Amino acid sequence: KHGRVAMAAFVGYCVQANGGHWATKMTLGGADWPSGSPPEQWDALPAASKWQIILFVGMLELFDESVAPHYMMGRKPGMFPSFSDAYAEGEGYPHPVPFDLFDPFGSLRKRMDTEEKRARGRLIEINNGRAAMLGIFGFMSASKVPGSVPVLTFIPPYDGNYMIPFEGNFHMPSMM
């Protein structure tokens, strides 16, 4: 799981650092997307946006915890349960989710038809996750200590604190 999160973080950092964002406005009120480096963009997000991201990840974790077999009781490490299989078996969320996180369109089932291919794929994913962890922490290090990563001298400095994601605006979102 951590490798997948690191891969998403690494790709997200690269996309945001190069000006990529959704084509729509950020809020229904018409606010534009924040500019600056990726950590500055996070700091500029409204608290409701941050809570939305954290609650979505929390829902994925709850789903993972609710489907048997539990990852501590026999499921292969890193194997996220299938939404459609869990729905068919009456586990997990009470409504069907149209796509699975891994292989949403079922296109890899034919390519991963043997245990050897699946084992090789898991090993590749683990190694890519490790590389992504090094990459995202390299970006973070380069932005906090200029020159700490010699090949990343182009990363702009960041004055905030990575360990305080709600710095200055931590509060429960208003429901009114």
Short mmCIF file of N, CA and C in Angstrom, two decimals:
data_model
loop_
_atom_site.label_atom_id
_atom_site.label_comp_id
_atom_site.label_asym_id
_atom_site.label_seq_id
_atom_site.Cartn_x
_atom_site.Cartn_y
_atom_site.Cartn_z
N LYS A 1 0.81 -1.20 0.00
CA LYS A 1 0.00 0.00 0.00
C LYS A 1 0.85 1.26 0.00
N HIS A 2 1.91 1.27 0.79
CA HIS A 2 2.73 2.46 0.90
C HIS A 2 3.41 2.78 -0.42
N GLY A 3 3.81 1.76 -1.15
CA GLY A 3 4.44 1.99 -2.45
C GLY A 3 3.47 2.61 -3.43
N ARG A 4 2.21 2.18 -3.40
CA ARG A 4 1.20 2.75 -4.30
C ARG A 4 0.94 4.22 -3.96
N VAL A 5 0.87 4.52 -2.67
CA VAL A 5 0.68 5.90 -2.26
C VAL A 5 1.87 6.75 -2.69
N ALA A 6 3.08 6.21 -2.54
CA ALA A 6 4.28 6.95 -2.94
C ALA A 6 4.30 7.17 -4.45
N MET A 7 3.87 6.17 -5.23
CA MET A 7 3.82 6.34 -6.69
C MET A 7 2.83 7.44 -7.05
N ALA A 8 1.66 7.45 -6.41
CA ALA A 8 0.68 8.50 -6.67
C ALA A 8 1.23 9.87 -6.27
N ALA A 9 1.92 9.93 -5.13
CA ALA A 9 2.50 11.20 -4.66
C ALA A 9 3.57 11.69 -5.63
N PHE A 10 4.42 10.79 -6.09
CA PHE A 10 5.50 11.17 -7.01
C PHE A 10 4.93 11.71 -8.32
N VAL A 11 4.00 10.98 -8.89
CA VAL A 11 3.40 11.42 -10.16
C VAL A 11 2.64 12.73 -9.95
N GLY A 12 1.89 12.82 -8.84
CA GLY A 12 1.17 14.06 -8.54
C GLY A 12 2.09 15.25 -8.38
N TYR A 13 3.21 15.05 -7.70
CA TYR A 13 4.18 16.13 -7.53
C TYR A 13 4.70 16.58 -8.90
N CYS A 14 5.06 15.62 -9.75
CA CYS A 14 5.59 15.97 -11.08
C CYS A 14 4.56 16.72 -11.91
N VAL A 15 3.32 16.27 -11.89
CA VAL A 15 2.26 16.92 -12.67
C VAL A 15 2.00 18.33 -12.15
N GLN A 16 1.85 18.46 -10.83
CA GLN A 16 1.56 19.78 -10.25
C GLN A 16 2.72 20.75 -10.40
N ALA A 17 3.95 20.25 -10.29
CA ALA A 17 5.12 21.12 -10.43
C ALA A 17 5.22 21.68 -11.84
N ASN A 18 4.61 20.99 -12.81
CA ASN A 18 4.64 21.45 -14.19
C ASN A 18 3.35 22.14 -14.61
N GLY A 19 2.55 22.55 -13.63
CA GLY A 19 1.35 23.34 -13.92
C GLY A 19 0.10 22.54 -14.23
N GLY A 20 0.13 21.24 -14.07
CA GLY A 20 -1.05 20.43 -14.38
C GLY A 20 -2.11 20.53 -13.31
N HIS A 21 -3.38 20.62 -13.72
CA HIS A 21 -4.51 20.60 -12.80
C HIS A 21 -5.75 20.24 -13.60
N TRP A 22 -6.86 20.00 -12.91
CA TRP A 22 -8.10 19.67 -13.59
C TRP A 22 -8.55 20.85 -14.46
N ALA A 23 -9.28 20.57 -15.50
CA ALA A 23 -9.74 21.62 -16.42
C ALA A 23 -10.85 22.46 -15.80
N THR A 24 -11.53 21.95 -14.80
CA THR A 24 -12.63 22.67 -14.17
C THR A 24 -12.09 23.61 -13.10
N LYS A 25 -12.96 24.45 -12.58
CA LYS A 25 -12.60 25.31 -11.46
C LYS A 25 -12.47 24.45 -10.20
N MET A 26 -11.74 24.96 -9.21
CA MET A 26 -11.51 24.17 -8.00
C MET A 26 -12.77 24.04 -7.14
N THR A 27 -13.54 25.10 -7.02
CA THR A 27 -14.74 25.06 -6.19
C THR A 27 -15.97 25.38 -7.03
N LEU A 28 -17.13 25.08 -6.48
CA LEU A 28 -18.37 25.43 -7.18
C LEU A 28 -18.55 26.93 -7.25
N GLY A 29 -17.91 27.66 -6.35
CA GLY A 29 -17.96 29.12 -6.37
C GLY A 29 -17.10 29.74 -7.46
N GLY A 30 -16.31 28.93 -8.16
CA GLY A 30 -15.51 29.42 -9.27
C GLY A 30 -14.08 29.77 -8.94
N ALA A 31 -13.60 29.38 -7.76
CA ALA A 31 -12.21 29.68 -7.38
C ALA A 31 -11.24 28.91 -8.27
N ASP A 32 -10.16 29.58 -8.66
CA ASP A 32 -9.13 28.94 -9.47
C ASP A 32 -8.25 28.04 -8.61
N TRP A 33 -7.51 27.17 -9.29
CA TRP A 33 -6.57 26.30 -8.60
C TRP A 33 -5.39 27.12 -8.10
N PRO A 34 -4.84 26.78 -6.94
CA PRO A 34 -3.70 27.53 -6.42
C PRO A 34 -2.47 27.32 -7.29
N SER A 35 -1.58 28.30 -7.27
CA SER A 35 -0.34 28.19 -8.03
C SER A 35 0.82 28.05 -7.06
N GLY A 36 2.01 27.85 -7.59
CA GLY A 36 3.20 27.66 -6.77
C GLY A 36 3.66 26.22 -6.82
N SER A 37 4.56 25.87 -5.92
CA SER A 37 5.07 24.50 -5.87
C SER A 37 3.98 23.60 -5.27
N PRO A 38 4.07 22.28 -5.46
CA PRO A 38 3.04 21.38 -4.92
C PRO A 38 2.77 21.55 -3.42
N PRO A 39 3.79 21.67 -2.55
CA PRO A 39 3.43 21.88 -1.14
C PRO A 39 2.76 23.23 -0.88
N GLU A 40 3.11 24.25 -1.65
CA GLU A 40 2.43 25.54 -1.51
C GLU A 40 0.98 25.43 -2.00
N GLN A 41 0.76 24.61 -3.02
CA GLN A 41 -0.60 24.39 -3.51
C GLN A 41 -1.44 23.71 -2.43
N TRP A 42 -0.87 22.72 -1.73
CA TRP A 42 -1.59 22.06 -0.64
C TRP A 42 -1.95 23.07 0.45
N ASP A 43 -0.98 23.91 0.82
CA ASP A 43 -1.24 24.91 1.85
C ASP A 43 -2.35 25.87 1.46
N ALA A 44 -2.49 26.15 0.16
CA ALA A 44 -3.49 27.11 -0.33
C ALA A 44 -4.88 26.49 -0.48
N LEU A 45 -4.99 25.17 -0.39
CA LEU A 45 -6.31 24.54 -0.52
C LEU A 45 -7.20 24.92 0.66
N PRO A 46 -8.50 25.08 0.42
CA PRO A 46 -9.41 25.30 1.54
C PRO A 46 -9.43 24.06 2.44
N ALA A 47 -9.72 24.27 3.71
CA ALA A 47 -9.75 23.15 4.67
C ALA A 47 -10.74 22.08 4.24
N ALA A 48 -11.86 22.47 3.64
CA ALA A 48 -12.86 21.48 3.21
C ALA A 48 -12.27 20.55 2.14
N SER A 49 -11.44 21.07 1.27
CA SER A 49 -10.80 20.23 0.25
C SER A 49 -9.86 19.22 0.88
N LYS A 50 -9.09 19.65 1.87
CA LYS A 50 -8.17 18.75 2.55
C LYS A 50 -8.95 17.65 3.27
N TRP A 51 -10.03 18.02 3.94
CA TRP A 51 -10.84 17.03 4.64
C TRP A 51 -11.46 16.04 3.66
N GLN A 52 -11.86 16.51 2.49
CA GLN A 52 -12.45 15.63 1.48
C GLN A 52 -11.44 14.56 1.06
N ILE A 53 -10.20 14.93 0.84
CA ILE A 53 -9.16 13.99 0.45
C ILE A 53 -8.91 12.99 1.58
N ILE A 54 -8.77 13.49 2.80
CA ILE A 54 -8.48 12.62 3.95
C ILE A 54 -9.65 11.66 4.22
N LEU A 55 -10.88 12.12 4.11
CA LEU A 55 -12.03 11.25 4.33
C LEU A 55 -12.16 10.19 3.23
N PHE A 56 -11.83 10.53 1.99
CA PHE A 56 -11.86 9.53 0.91
C PHE A 56 -10.85 8.42 1.19
N VAL A 57 -9.65 8.79 1.58
CA VAL A 57 -8.64 7.77 1.91
C VAL A 57 -9.11 6.96 3.11
N GLY A 58 -9.73 7.60 4.08
CA GLY A 58 -10.28 6.88 5.23
C GLY A 58 -11.35 5.88 4.84
N MET A 59 -12.21 6.24 3.89
CA MET A 59 -13.23 5.31 3.40
C MET A 59 -12.59 4.10 2.71
N LEU A 60 -11.53 4.33 1.95
CA LEU A 60 -10.83 3.20 1.33
C LEU A 60 -10.24 2.29 2.40
N GLU A 61 -9.68 2.88 3.45
CA GLU A 61 -9.12 2.08 4.54
C GLU A 61 -10.20 1.28 5.26
N LEU A 62 -11.37 1.89 5.51
CA LEU A 62 -12.47 1.17 6.16
C LEU A 62 -12.93 0.00 5.31
N PHE A 63 -13.01 0.22 4.00
CA PHE A 63 -13.40 -0.87 3.10
C PHE A 63 -12.37 -1.99 3.17
N ASP A 64 -11.11 -1.65 3.13
CA ASP A 64 -10.04 -2.65 3.19
C ASP A 64 -10.12 -3.45 4.48
N GLU A 65 -10.43 -2.79 5.58
CA GLU A 65 -10.52 -3.46 6.87
C GLU A 65 -11.76 -4.34 6.99
N SER A 66 -12.81 -4.04 6.20
CA SER A 66 -14.09 -4.74 6.38
C SER A 66 -14.24 -6.00 5.54
N VAL A 67 -13.36 -6.23 4.58
CA VAL A 67 -13.51 -7.37 3.68
C VAL A 67 -12.57 -8.49 4.10
N ALA A 68 -13.15 -9.70 4.20
CA ALA A 68 -12.36 -10.88 4.58
C ALA A 68 -11.75 -11.52 3.33
N PRO A 69 -10.64 -12.19 3.42
CA PRO A 69 -9.81 -12.29 4.62
C PRO A 69 -9.02 -11.00 4.85
N HIS A 70 -8.85 -10.66 6.12
CA HIS A 70 -8.10 -9.48 6.50
C HIS A 70 -6.64 -9.66 6.08
N TYR A 71 -5.96 -8.57 5.79
CA TYR A 71 -4.57 -8.67 5.34
C TYR A 71 -3.65 -9.22 6.42
N MET A 72 -4.08 -9.21 7.67
CA MET A 72 -3.28 -9.82 8.74
C MET A 72 -3.68 -11.28 8.98
N MET A 73 -4.69 -11.75 8.25
CA MET A 73 -5.21 -13.10 8.46
C MET A 73 -5.22 -13.94 7.19
N GLY A 74 -4.29 -13.70 6.29
CA GLY A 74 -4.19 -14.59 5.14
C GLY A 74 -4.24 -13.96 3.77
N ARG A 75 -4.70 -12.71 3.65
CA ARG A 75 -4.70 -12.09 2.33
C ARG A 75 -3.27 -11.70 1.95
N LYS A 76 -2.96 -11.77 0.67
CA LYS A 76 -1.61 -11.40 0.22
C LYS A 76 -1.34 -9.94 0.53
N PRO A 77 -0.13 -9.62 1.00
CA PRO A 77 0.21 -8.23 1.29
C PRO A 77 0.05 -7.35 0.05
N GLY A 78 -0.56 -6.20 0.23
CA GLY A 78 -0.72 -5.25 -0.86
C GLY A 78 -1.91 -5.51 -1.75
N MET A 79 -2.63 -6.61 -1.54
CA MET A 79 -3.78 -6.93 -2.39
C MET A 79 -5.02 -6.21 -1.86
N PHE A 80 -5.43 -5.16 -2.54
CA PHE A 80 -6.64 -4.43 -2.13
C PHE A 80 -7.84 -5.22 -2.62
N PRO A 81 -8.86 -5.40 -1.79
CA PRO A 81 -10.01 -6.21 -2.20
C PRO A 81 -10.78 -5.58 -3.36
N SER A 82 -11.41 -6.42 -4.14
CA SER A 82 -12.20 -5.99 -5.28
C SER A 82 -13.54 -5.44 -4.81
N PHE A 83 -13.91 -4.25 -5.29
CA PHE A 83 -15.20 -3.68 -4.94
C PHE A 83 -16.34 -4.57 -5.44
N SER A 84 -16.26 -5.01 -6.71
CA SER A 84 -17.35 -5.79 -7.29
C SER A 84 -17.47 -7.16 -6.64
N ASP A 85 -16.36 -7.82 -6.32
CA ASP A 85 -16.43 -9.12 -5.65
C ASP A 85 -17.02 -8.98 -4.25
N ALA A 86 -16.61 -7.95 -3.53
CA ALA A 86 -17.13 -7.73 -2.18
C ALA A 86 -18.63 -7.45 -2.23
N TYR A 87 -19.08 -6.68 -3.21
CA TYR A 87 -20.51 -6.38 -3.34
C TYR A 87 -21.29 -7.64 -3.64
N ALA A 88 -20.77 -8.49 -4.53
CA ALA A 88 -21.45 -9.74 -4.89
C ALA A 88 -21.55 -10.67 -3.68
N GLU A 89 -20.57 -10.62 -2.79
CA GLU A 89 -20.56 -11.48 -1.60
C GLU A 89 -21.25 -10.83 -0.41
N GLY A 90 -21.75 -9.61 -0.55
CA GLY A 90 -22.46 -8.94 0.53
C GLY A 90 -21.54 -8.35 1.59
N GLU A 91 -20.30 -8.05 1.24
CA GLU A 91 -19.36 -7.45 2.18
C GLU A 91 -19.05 -6.03 1.74
N GLY A 92 -18.38 -5.29 2.62
CA GLY A 92 -17.91 -3.95 2.25
C GLY A 92 -19.04 -2.95 2.15
N TYR A 93 -18.96 -2.05 1.17
CA TYR A 93 -19.95 -0.99 1.01
C TYR A 93 -21.29 -1.55 0.53
N PRO A 94 -22.39 -0.94 0.96
CA PRO A 94 -23.71 -1.47 0.61
C PRO A 94 -24.20 -1.13 -0.79
N HIS A 95 -23.38 -0.56 -1.62
CA HIS A 95 -23.79 -0.28 -2.99
C HIS A 95 -22.64 -0.64 -3.94
N PRO A 96 -22.98 -0.95 -5.19
CA PRO A 96 -21.90 -1.33 -6.11
C PRO A 96 -21.04 -0.13 -6.51
N VAL A 97 -19.76 -0.32 -6.53
CA VAL A 97 -18.82 0.68 -7.03
C VAL A 97 -18.43 0.20 -8.42
N PRO A 98 -18.54 1.03 -9.45
CA PRO A 98 -18.39 0.53 -10.81
C PRO A 98 -17.00 0.01 -11.19
N PHE A 99 -15.94 0.55 -10.59
CA PHE A 99 -14.60 0.15 -10.99
C PHE A 99 -13.77 -0.27 -9.78
N ASP A 100 -12.90 -1.24 -10.01
CA ASP A 100 -11.94 -1.61 -8.98
C ASP A 100 -10.73 -0.70 -9.08
N LEU A 101 -9.98 -0.58 -7.99
CA LEU A 101 -8.78 0.26 -8.02
C LEU A 101 -7.70 -0.36 -8.91
N PHE A 102 -7.53 -1.67 -8.79
CA PHE A 102 -6.54 -2.34 -9.64
C PHE A 102 -7.29 -2.94 -10.82
N ASP A 103 -6.84 -2.65 -12.01
CA ASP A 103 -7.42 -3.19 -13.25
C ASP A 103 -8.91 -2.86 -13.36
N PRO A 104 -9.27 -1.58 -13.42
CA PRO A 104 -10.69 -1.20 -13.43
C PRO A 104 -11.47 -1.72 -14.64
N PHE A 105 -10.81 -1.96 -15.76
CA PHE A 105 -11.52 -2.41 -16.96
C PHE A 105 -11.28 -3.89 -17.26
N GLY A 106 -10.56 -4.60 -16.39
CA GLY A 106 -10.32 -6.03 -16.59
C GLY A 106 -9.35 -6.36 -17.71
N SER A 107 -8.54 -5.40 -18.10
CA SER A 107 -7.64 -5.62 -19.24
C SER A 107 -6.38 -6.41 -18.88
N LEU A 108 -6.04 -6.49 -17.60
CA LEU A 108 -4.82 -7.19 -17.21
C LEU A 108 -5.04 -8.67 -16.88
N ARG A 109 -6.28 -9.10 -16.79
CA ARG A 109 -6.55 -10.49 -16.42
C ARG A 109 -5.91 -11.48 -17.40
N LYS A 110 -5.93 -11.15 -18.68
CA LYS A 110 -5.34 -12.04 -19.69
C LYS A 110 -3.82 -12.04 -19.63
N ARG A 111 -3.23 -10.87 -19.34
CA ARG A 111 -1.77 -10.78 -19.29
C ARG A 111 -1.21 -11.38 -18.01
N MET A 112 -1.98 -11.38 -16.93
CA MET A 112 -1.53 -11.91 -15.64
C MET A 112 -2.19 -13.27 -15.38
N ASP A 113 -2.11 -14.17 -16.37
CA ASP A 113 -2.84 -15.43 -16.28
C ASP A 113 -2.11 -16.54 -15.52
N THR A 114 -0.84 -16.40 -15.24
CA THR A 114 -0.12 -17.43 -14.49
C THR A 114 0.42 -16.84 -13.19
N GLU A 115 0.68 -17.71 -12.23
CA GLU A 115 1.21 -17.26 -10.95
C GLU A 115 2.59 -16.64 -11.11
N GLU A 116 3.39 -17.13 -12.05
CA GLU A 116 4.72 -16.55 -12.28
C GLU A 116 4.61 -15.11 -12.76
N LYS A 117 3.69 -14.83 -13.65
CA LYS A 117 3.51 -13.47 -14.15
C LYS A 117 3.00 -12.55 -13.03
N ARG A 118 2.08 -13.06 -12.22
CA ARG A 118 1.57 -12.25 -11.11
C ARG A 118 2.66 -11.97 -10.09
N ALA A 119 3.50 -12.97 -9.79
CA ALA A 119 4.59 -12.78 -8.84
C ALA A 119 5.60 -11.76 -9.37
N ARG A 120 5.91 -11.85 -10.66
CA ARG A 120 6.82 -10.88 -11.28
C ARG A 120 6.22 -9.47 -11.23
N GLY A 121 4.92 -9.37 -11.50
CA GLY A 121 4.25 -8.07 -11.45
C GLY A 121 4.27 -7.47 -10.05
N ARG A 122 4.06 -8.32 -9.02
CA ARG A 122 4.13 -7.82 -7.64
C ARG A 122 5.53 -7.32 -7.31
N LEU A 123 6.56 -8.06 -7.76
CA LEU A 123 7.94 -7.64 -7.51
C LEU A 123 8.25 -6.31 -8.20
N ILE A 124 7.79 -6.16 -9.43
CA ILE A 124 7.99 -4.90 -10.15
C ILE A 124 7.29 -3.76 -9.41
N GLU A 125 6.06 -4.01 -8.95
CA GLU A 125 5.32 -2.97 -8.23
C GLU A 125 6.02 -2.58 -6.93
N ILE A 126 6.54 -3.56 -6.21
CA ILE A 126 7.27 -3.27 -4.97
C ILE A 126 8.49 -2.41 -5.26
N ASN A 127 9.26 -2.78 -6.28
CA ASN A 127 10.46 -2.00 -6.62
C ASN A 127 10.12 -0.60 -7.11
N ASN A 128 9.06 -0.46 -7.91
CA ASN A 128 8.64 0.87 -8.35
C ASN A 128 8.17 1.71 -7.17
N GLY A 129 7.49 1.08 -6.20
CA GLY A 129 7.05 1.78 -5.00
C GLY A 129 8.23 2.27 -4.18
N ARG A 130 9.25 1.43 -4.07
CA ARG A 130 10.46 1.85 -3.33
C ARG A 130 11.13 3.03 -4.02
N ALA A 131 11.23 2.97 -5.35
CA ALA A 131 11.84 4.08 -6.09
C ALA A 131 11.01 5.36 -5.93
N ALA A 132 9.69 5.23 -5.94
CA ALA A 132 8.82 6.40 -5.77
C ALA A 132 8.97 6.99 -4.38
N MET A 133 9.14 6.13 -3.35
CA MET A 133 9.36 6.64 -2.00
C MET A 133 10.64 7.47 -1.95
N LEU A 134 11.70 6.96 -2.56
CA LEU A 134 12.95 7.73 -2.61
C LEU A 134 12.75 9.02 -3.37
N GLY A 135 12.00 8.96 -4.47
CA GLY A 135 11.77 10.14 -5.29
C GLY A 135 10.99 11.23 -4.57
N ILE A 136 9.88 10.87 -3.93
CA ILE A 136 9.07 11.89 -3.27
C ILE A 136 9.81 12.47 -2.08
N PHE A 137 10.56 11.63 -1.35
CA PHE A 137 11.33 12.18 -0.23
C PHE A 137 12.52 12.99 -0.73
N GLY A 138 13.03 12.68 -1.91
CA GLY A 138 14.06 13.52 -2.52
C GLY A 138 13.51 14.90 -2.84
N PHE A 139 12.29 14.96 -3.41
CA PHE A 139 11.66 16.25 -3.69
C PHE A 139 11.46 17.05 -2.40
N MET A 140 10.97 16.37 -1.37
CA MET A 140 10.72 17.06 -0.10
C MET A 140 12.03 17.55 0.52
N SER A 141 13.07 16.72 0.48
CA SER A 141 14.37 17.12 1.04
C SER A 141 14.96 18.29 0.28
N ALA A 142 14.89 18.24 -1.04
CA ALA A 142 15.45 19.31 -1.86
C ALA A 142 14.73 20.64 -1.62
N SER A 143 13.43 20.58 -1.31
CA SER A 143 12.69 21.82 -1.08
C SER A 143 12.95 22.40 0.30
N LYS A 144 13.33 21.57 1.26
CA LYS A 144 13.59 22.06 2.62
C LYS A 144 15.05 22.43 2.85
N VAL A 145 15.98 21.67 2.26
CA VAL A 145 17.41 21.92 2.44
C VAL A 145 18.03 22.05 1.04
N PRO A 146 18.09 23.27 0.52
CA PRO A 146 18.64 23.46 -0.83
C PRO A 146 20.04 22.85 -0.96
N GLY A 147 20.24 22.08 -2.02
CA GLY A 147 21.52 21.45 -2.27
C GLY A 147 21.66 20.07 -1.64
N SER A 148 20.66 19.63 -0.86
CA SER A 148 20.76 18.32 -0.21
C SER A 148 20.66 17.18 -1.21
N VAL A 149 19.99 17.41 -2.33
CA VAL A 149 19.91 16.42 -3.41
C VAL A 149 20.50 17.09 -4.65
N PRO A 150 21.76 16.80 -4.97
CA PRO A 150 22.46 17.55 -6.02
C PRO A 150 21.76 17.60 -7.37
N VAL A 151 21.05 16.55 -7.76
CA VAL A 151 20.41 16.57 -9.08
C VAL A 151 19.06 17.30 -9.07
N LEU A 152 18.58 17.72 -7.90
CA LEU A 152 17.29 18.40 -7.80
C LEU A 152 17.43 19.87 -7.40
N THR A 153 18.41 20.54 -7.95
CA THR A 153 18.62 21.95 -7.60
C THR A 153 17.53 22.86 -8.16
N PHE A 154 16.71 22.35 -9.08
CA PHE A 154 15.65 23.15 -9.68
C PHE A 154 14.38 23.18 -8.82
N ILE A 155 14.32 22.39 -7.76
CA ILE A 155 13.14 22.37 -6.88
C ILE A 155 13.12 23.65 -6.05
N PRO A 156 12.02 24.42 -6.10
CA PRO A 156 11.98 25.67 -5.33
C PRO A 156 11.90 25.40 -3.83
N PRO A 157 12.47 26.28 -3.01
CA PRO A 157 12.41 26.09 -1.56
C PRO A 157 10.97 26.22 -1.04
N TYR A 158 10.70 25.52 0.05
CA TYR A 158 9.38 25.54 0.69
C TYR A 158 9.55 25.96 2.14
N ASP A 159 8.85 27.01 2.53
CA ASP A 159 8.99 27.56 3.89
C ASP A 159 8.05 26.92 4.90
N GLY A 160 7.08 26.14 4.44
CA GLY A 160 6.11 25.54 5.35
C GLY A 160 6.68 24.31 6.04
N ASN A 161 5.78 23.57 6.69
CA ASN A 161 6.17 22.38 7.44
C ASN A 161 5.39 21.19 6.91
N TYR A 162 6.09 20.23 6.33
CA TYR A 162 5.44 19.04 5.78
C TYR A 162 4.71 18.23 6.84
N MET A 163 5.16 18.30 8.06
CA MET A 163 4.59 17.47 9.12
C MET A 163 3.36 18.10 9.77
N ILE A 164 2.96 19.27 9.32
CA ILE A 164 1.75 19.92 9.84
C ILE A 164 0.86 20.26 8.64
N PRO A 165 0.08 19.29 8.14
CA PRO A 165 -0.67 19.52 6.91
C PRO A 165 -1.79 20.54 7.02
N PHE A 166 -2.25 20.83 8.25
CA PHE A 166 -3.30 21.82 8.44
C PHE A 166 -2.77 23.06 9.13
N GLU A 167 -1.52 23.35 8.94
CA GLU A 167 -0.87 24.47 9.62
C GLU A 167 -1.66 25.76 9.42
N GLY A 168 -2.05 26.34 10.54
CA GLY A 168 -2.74 27.62 10.50
C GLY A 168 -4.23 27.55 10.24
N ASN A 169 -4.75 26.41 9.77
CA ASN A 169 -6.19 26.36 9.49
C ASN A 169 -6.79 25.01 9.89
N PHE A 170 -6.40 24.47 11.04
CA PHE A 170 -6.94 23.19 11.48
C PHE A 170 -8.22 23.43 12.25
N HIS A 171 -9.31 23.02 11.68
CA HIS A 171 -10.61 23.07 12.34
C HIS A 171 -11.54 22.10 11.65
N MET A 172 -12.57 21.71 12.35
CA MET A 172 -13.56 20.81 11.76
C MET A 172 -14.38 21.64 10.77
N PRO A 173 -14.68 21.05 9.60
CA PRO A 173 -15.47 21.82 8.63
C PRO A 173 -16.86 22.10 9.15
N SER A 174 -17.33 23.29 8.86
CA SER A 174 -18.66 23.70 9.30
C SER A 174 -19.73 22.98 8.47
N MET A 175 -20.74 22.50 9.13
CA MET A 175 -21.82 21.81 8.44
C MET A 175 -22.98 22.75 8.14
N MET A 176 -22.86 24.00 8.48
CA MET A 176 -23.92 24.96 8.27
C MET A 176 -23.73 25.70 6.98
#
